[in-house]
Tab-separated table of C-alpha atoms in Angstrom:
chain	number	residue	atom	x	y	z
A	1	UNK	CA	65.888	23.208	-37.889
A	2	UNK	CA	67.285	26.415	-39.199
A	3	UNK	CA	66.665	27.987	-41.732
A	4	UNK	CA	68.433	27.965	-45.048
A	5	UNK	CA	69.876	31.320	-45.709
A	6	UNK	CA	70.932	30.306	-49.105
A	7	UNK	CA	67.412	30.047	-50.130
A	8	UNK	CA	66.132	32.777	-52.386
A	9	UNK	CA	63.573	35.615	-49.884
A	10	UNK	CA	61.472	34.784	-53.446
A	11	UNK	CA	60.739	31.137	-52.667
A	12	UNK	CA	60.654	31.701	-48.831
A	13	UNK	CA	57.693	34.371	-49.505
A	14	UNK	CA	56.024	32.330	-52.623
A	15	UNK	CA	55.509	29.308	-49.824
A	16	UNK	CA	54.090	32.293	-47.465
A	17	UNK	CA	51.739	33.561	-49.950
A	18	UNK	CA	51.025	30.102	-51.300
A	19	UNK	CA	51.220	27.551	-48.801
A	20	UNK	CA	47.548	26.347	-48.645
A	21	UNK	CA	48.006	25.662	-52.541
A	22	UNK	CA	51.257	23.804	-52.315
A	23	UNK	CA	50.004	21.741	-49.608
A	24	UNK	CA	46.830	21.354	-51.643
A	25	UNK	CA	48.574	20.353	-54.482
A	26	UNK	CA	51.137	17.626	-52.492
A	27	UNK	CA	47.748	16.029	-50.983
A	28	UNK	CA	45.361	15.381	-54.188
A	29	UNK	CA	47.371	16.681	-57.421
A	30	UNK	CA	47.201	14.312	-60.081
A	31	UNK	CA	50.466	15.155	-61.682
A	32	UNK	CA	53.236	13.931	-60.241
A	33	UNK	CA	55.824	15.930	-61.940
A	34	UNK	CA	53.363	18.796	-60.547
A	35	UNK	CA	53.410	17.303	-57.259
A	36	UNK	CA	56.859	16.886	-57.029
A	37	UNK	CA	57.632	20.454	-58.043
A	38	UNK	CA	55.302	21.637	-55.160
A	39	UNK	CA	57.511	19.399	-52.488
A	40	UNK	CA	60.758	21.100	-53.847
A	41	UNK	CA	59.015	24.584	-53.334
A	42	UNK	CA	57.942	23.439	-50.029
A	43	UNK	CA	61.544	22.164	-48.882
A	44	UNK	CA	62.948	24.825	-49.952
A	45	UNK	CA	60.974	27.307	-48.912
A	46	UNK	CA	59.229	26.144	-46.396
A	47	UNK	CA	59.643	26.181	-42.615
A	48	UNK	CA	59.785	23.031	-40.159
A	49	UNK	CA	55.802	22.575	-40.243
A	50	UNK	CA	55.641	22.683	-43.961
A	51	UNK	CA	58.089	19.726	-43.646
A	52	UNK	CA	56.288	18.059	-40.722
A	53	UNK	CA	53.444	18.018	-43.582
A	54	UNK	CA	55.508	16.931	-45.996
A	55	UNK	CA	56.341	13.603	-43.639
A	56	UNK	CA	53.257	13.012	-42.757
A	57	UNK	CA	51.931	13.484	-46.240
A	58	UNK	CA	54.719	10.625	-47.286
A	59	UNK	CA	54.093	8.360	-44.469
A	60	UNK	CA	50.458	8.480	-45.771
A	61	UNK	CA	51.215	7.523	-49.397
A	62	UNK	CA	53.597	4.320	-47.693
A	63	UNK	CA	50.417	3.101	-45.881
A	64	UNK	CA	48.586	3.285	-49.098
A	65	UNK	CA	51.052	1.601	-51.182
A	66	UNK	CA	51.229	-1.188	-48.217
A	67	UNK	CA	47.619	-2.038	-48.342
C-alpha cells in the first residue's frame, strides 16, 4: 500500500518514535477514546505493518466479543 503523501512528516515520525507506545496503548488501554486516538495516529501515520497490527488487533477484540 503506498504511502499517503498527504500525511503530515509530523505524524509519520511521531508513529516512528512512538510506535511501541501506540501499539501498547491499542492492545491494553483502558480508554477507549484513548485507544481510538492511538488507531487514528497509527493509520495515519503508520506503515502497512502498523496496519497489519491494527487487523489483527481487531480480529482479536471480534473473537472476544464472540465468546
Amino acid at each position: 500500500m503506498m504511502e499517503n503523501n498527504r500525511t503530515p512528516p509530523e505524524v509519520r515520525e511521531y508513529v516512528q518514535n512512538h510506535r511501541e507506545d501506540l501499539a501498547y496503548i491499542l492492545k491494553h488501554g483502558t480508554d477507549e477514546t484513548v485507544r481510538g486516538l492511538a488507531l487514528a495516529v497509527l493509520l495515519r501515520g503508520g506503515d502497512e505493518r502498523d496496519r497489519e497490527e491494527i487487523k489483527r488487533e481487531i480480529d482479536r477484540l471480534s473473537n472476544e466479543e464472540q465468546d
